[in-house]
Each structure stands twice: as structure tokens, then as C-alpha cells.
PDB file of C-alpha atoms in Angstrom:
ATOM      1  CA  MET A   1      66.681  94.841 101.761  1.00 88.00           C
ATOM      2  CA  GLY A   2      65.512  91.776 103.568  1.00 95.00           C
ATOM      3  CA  LYS A   3      66.450  89.500 106.443  1.00 97.00           C
ATOM      4  CA  ILE A   4      67.126  85.829 106.844  1.00 97.00           C
ATOM      5  CA  ILE A   5      66.247  84.789 110.380  1.00 98.00           C
ATOM      6  CA  LEU A   6      67.083  81.527 112.102  1.00 98.00           C
ATOM      7  CA  GLU A   7      65.161  81.278 115.375  1.00 98.00           C
ATOM      8  CA  ASN A   8      65.760  79.044 118.365  1.00 97.00           C
ATOM      9  CA  ILE A   9      68.689  77.039 117.080  1.00 98.00           C
ATOM     10  CA  LYS A  10      69.211  74.571 119.934  1.00 98.00           C
ATOM     11  CA  LEU A  11      72.791  73.428 120.465  1.00 97.00           C
ATOM     12  CA  PHE A  12      74.884  72.021 123.284  1.00 96.00           C
ATOM     13  CA  GLY A  13      78.149  73.646 124.269  1.00 94.00           C
ATOM     14  CA  TYR A  14      80.742  74.164 126.980  1.00 93.00           C
ATOM     15  CA  HIS A  15      80.851  77.907 127.611  1.00 92.00           C
ATOM     16  CA  GLY A  16      81.332  79.743 130.887  1.00 90.00           C
ATOM     17  CA  CYS A  17      83.778  81.026 133.464  1.00 89.00           C
ATOM     18  CA  ILE A  18      82.860  78.515 136.165  1.00 87.00           C
ATOM     19  CA  PRO A  19      84.780  75.215 135.830  1.00 86.00           C
ATOM     20  CA  GLU A  20      81.551  73.180 135.954  1.00 82.00           C
ATOM     21  CA  GLU A  21      80.189  75.071 132.944  1.00 81.00           C
ATOM     22  CA  SER A  22      83.150  74.068 130.809  1.00 80.00           C
ATOM     23  CA  SER A  23      83.033  70.428 131.930  1.00 84.00           C
ATOM     24  CA  ILE A  24      79.295  69.678 132.259  1.00 87.00           C
ATOM     25  CA  GLY A  25      78.053  71.919 129.455  1.00 89.00           C
ATOM     26  CA  SER A  26      74.653  73.407 128.762  1.00 90.00           C
ATOM     27  CA  TYR A  27      72.015  73.812 126.112  1.00 93.00           C
ATOM     28  CA  TYR A  28      71.902  77.133 124.286  1.00 96.00           C
ATOM     29  CA  ARG A  29      69.323  78.831 122.103  1.00 97.00           C
ATOM     30  CA  VAL A  30      70.683  80.988 119.299  1.00 98.00           C
ATOM     31  CA  ASN A  31      68.788  83.429 117.084  1.00 98.00           C
ATOM     32  CA  ILE A  32      70.452  85.122 114.144  1.00 98.00           C
ATOM     33  CA  GLU A  33      69.193  87.828 111.807  1.00 98.00           C
ATOM     34  CA  VAL A  34      71.178  88.527 108.664  1.00 98.00           C
ATOM     35  CA  GLU A  35      70.283  91.623 106.660  1.00 98.00           C
ATOM     36  CA  LEU A  36      71.000  91.581 102.940  1.00 97.00           C
ATOM     37  CA  ASP A  37      69.641  92.638  99.583  1.00 95.00           C
ATOM     38  CA  PHE A  38      67.953  89.548  98.187  1.00 92.00           C
ATOM     39  CA  TYR A  39      65.927  91.284  95.504  1.00 94.00           C
ATOM     40  CA  GLN A  40      67.704  89.343  92.730  1.00 95.00           C
ATOM     41  CA  ALA A  41      66.963  86.036  94.488  1.00 95.00           C
ATOM     42  CA  SER A  42      63.322  87.001  94.910  1.00 95.00           C
ATOM     43  CA  ILE A  43      62.834  87.517  91.175  1.00 96.00           C
ATOM     44  CA  SER A  44      65.183  84.816  89.856  1.00 97.00           C
ATOM     45  CA  ASP A  45      64.487  81.953  92.299  1.00 97.00           C
ATOM     46  CA  ASP A  46      68.278  81.381  92.307  1.00 96.00           C
ATOM     47  CA  LEU A  47      69.979  80.284  95.551  1.00 95.00           C
ATOM     48  CA  SER A  48      73.296  81.791  94.425  1.00 93.00           C
ATOM     49  CA  LYS A  49      71.695  85.279  94.667  1.00 95.00           C
ATOM     50  CA  THR A  50      71.073  84.942  98.410  1.00 96.00           C
ATOM     51  CA  ILE A  51      72.608  83.290 101.478  1.00 96.00           C
ATOM     52  CA  ASP A  52      71.896  79.632 102.118  1.00 96.00           C
ATOM     53  CA  TYR A  53      70.463  79.333 105.631  1.00 97.00           C
ATOM     54  CA  VAL A  54      72.058  75.876 105.924  1.00 97.00           C
ATOM     55  CA  HIS A  55      75.440  77.603 105.616  1.00 97.00           C
ATOM     56  CA  LEU A  56      74.450  80.071 108.369  1.00 98.00           C
ATOM     57  CA  TYR A  57      73.408  77.188 110.634  1.00 98.00           C
ATOM     58  CA  ARG A  58      76.713  75.420 109.980  1.00 98.00           C
ATOM     59  CA  ILE A  59      78.680  78.524 111.036  1.00 98.00           C
ATOM     60  CA  VAL A  60      76.751  78.752 114.312  1.00 98.00           C
ATOM     61  CA  LYS A  61      77.190  75.034 114.986  1.00 98.00           C
ATOM     62  CA  GLU A  62      80.950  75.121 114.292  1.00 98.00           C
ATOM     63  CA  GLU A  63      81.527  78.152 116.522  1.00 98.00           C
ATOM     64  CA  MET A  64      79.394  76.685 119.316  1.00 97.00           C
ATOM     65  CA  ALA A  65      81.763  73.692 119.339  1.00 96.00           C
ATOM     66  CA  ILE A  66      84.680  75.981 120.329  1.00 96.00           C
ATOM     67  CA  ASN A  67      84.646  76.692 124.071  1.00 95.00           C
ATOM     68  CA  SER A  68      84.477  80.302 125.250  1.00 95.00           C
ATOM     69  CA  LYS A  69      84.383  81.784 128.730  1.00 94.00           C
ATOM     70  CA  LEU A  70      82.053  84.573 127.620  1.00 95.00           C
ATOM     71  CA  LEU A  71      78.934  84.439 125.473  1.00 96.00           C
ATOM     72  CA  GLU A  72      79.917  87.882 124.235  1.00 97.00           C
ATOM     73  CA  HIS A  73      83.097  86.392 122.751  1.00 98.00           C
ATOM     74  CA  LEU A  74      81.175  83.538 121.165  1.00 98.00           C
ATOM     75  CA  ALA A  75      78.647  85.970 119.656  1.00 98.00           C
ATOM     76  CA  HIS A  76      81.459  88.120 118.260  1.00 98.00           C
ATOM     77  CA  ARG A  77      83.128  85.133 116.588  1.00 98.00           C
ATOM     78  CA  ILE A  78      79.875  84.049 114.945  1.00 98.00           C
ATOM     79  CA  ILE A  79      79.157  87.560 113.658  1.00 98.00           C
ATOM     80  CA  GLN A  80      82.699  87.877 112.270  1.00 98.00           C
ATOM     81  CA  ARG A  81      82.281  84.706 110.231  1.00 98.00           C
ATOM     82  CA  ILE A  82      78.823  85.577 108.953  1.00 98.00           C
ATOM     83  CA  ASN A  83      79.855  89.110 108.011  1.00 98.00           C
ATOM     84  CA  LYS A  84      82.587  87.706 105.736  1.00 97.00           C
ATOM     85  CA  ILE A  85      79.867  86.430 103.392  1.00 96.00           C
ATOM     86  CA  ASP A  86      79.673  88.813 100.415  1.00 93.00           C
ATOM     87  CA  LEU A  87      75.972  89.691 100.463  1.00 95.00           C
ATOM     88  CA  VAL A  88      75.720  90.371 104.220  1.00 97.00           C
ATOM     89  CA  GLN A  89      74.932  93.963 105.230  1.00 97.00           C
ATOM     90  CA  SER A  90      74.626  93.356 108.995  1.00 97.00           C
ATOM     91  CA  THR A  91      74.077  90.592 111.513  1.00 98.00           C
ATOM     92  CA  ARG A  92      72.298  90.417 114.859  1.00 98.00           C
ATOM     93  CA  ILE A  93      72.701  87.491 117.230  1.00 98.00           C
ATOM     94  CA  LYS A  94      71.074  86.492 120.488  1.00 98.00           C
ATOM     95  CA  ILE A  95      72.569  83.629 122.496  1.00 98.00           C
ATOM     96  CA  CYS A  96      70.791  82.293 125.591  1.00 96.00           C
ATOM     97  CA  LYS A  97      72.247  79.860 128.102  1.00 93.00           C
ATOM     98  CA  GLU A  98      69.531  77.578 129.459  1.00 87.00           C
ATOM     99  CA  ASN A  99      71.454  75.895 132.303  1.00 78.00           C
ATOM    100  CA  HIS A 100      73.313  78.523 134.281  1.00 70.00           C
ATOM    101  CA  PRO A 101      74.363  79.214 137.895  1.00 70.00           C
ATOM    102  CA  LEU A 102      71.251  81.359 138.624  1.00 73.00           C
ATOM    103  CA  LYS A 103      68.788  78.667 137.514  1.00 75.00           C
ATOM    104  CA  ASN A 104      66.434  78.955 140.498  1.00 78.00           C
ATOM    105  CA  ASN A 105      66.022  82.714 140.092  1.00 81.00           C
ATOM    106  CA  VAL A 106      66.496  83.410 136.373  1.00 82.00           C
ATOM    107  CA  ASP A 107      64.921  81.534 133.457  1.00 84.00           C
ATOM    108  CA  LYS A 108      67.825  82.068 131.067  1.00 85.00           C
ATOM    109  CA  ILE A 109      70.839  84.294 130.522  1.00 89.00           C
ATOM    110  CA  CYS A 110      71.164  85.968 127.106  1.00 94.00           C
ATOM    111  CA  VAL A 111      73.493  88.282 125.209  1.00 97.00           C
ATOM    112  CA  ILE A 112      72.589  90.238 122.094  1.00 98.00           C
ATOM    113  CA  LEU A 113      75.199  91.594 119.712  1.00 98.00           C
ATOM    114  CA  ASN A 114      74.804  93.592 116.493  1.00 97.00           C
ATOM    115  CA  GLY A 115      77.515  93.672 113.904  1.00 94.00           C
TER     116      GLY A 115
END
């Protein structure tokens, strides 16, 4: 078993329950960990035996472009898409909103979901 990890993907999106969040938008940081067996890729040096991290990034970017009220919902959608990839055993995602209503008191708001 192994993991492919994409850390600190920075994307802009329009997620939130407050009207300003869905009209002004915010920057988000996304981390994903995908667990899979990439033993065959490690000995063959063959991309088809693993998961292309560019494909993982594209999934995150496409889902971030679809507005959600809740980060939990957004995280669930991303995990559902990633888990449809044949080699995936499990996925963990962390999404952090950088510009949020509690800005003066809280650095960032994050959700973590395992699937």
C-alpha cells in the first residue's frame, strides 16, 4: 500500500451559507490523500499502474467550481469522484476556507472527511 498526497492545492471558489460568501468568494486550501496499492507502478515505472496526480487535481478543481453551501458537501463530492477510480482503496480530504466570517478571531476554517 502507498499514498498519493496533494498538499495545499490553492483554488478560488464560492462556497458558504452567507450570501456574501457565494457572491464574493474565497480562497481555499485543499489536501487530499489517496491510498492505493502502487507496487506494480513502483517496479514497472508505468503510469497506467497508478493514479495520475494531474487527474486527481483536475477532479478537485472541477468540484471546487460547483458552488456548495457546506464544505462537508463539497468534500463528499470530491471523495465520491476519486473513489470511483479503480485503484483507490480510500481517500482523505481536508478543505480550509481562508476568508471566512470569523476572520479576526480564527485563522482558517477546515473540514476533514475520510472515505
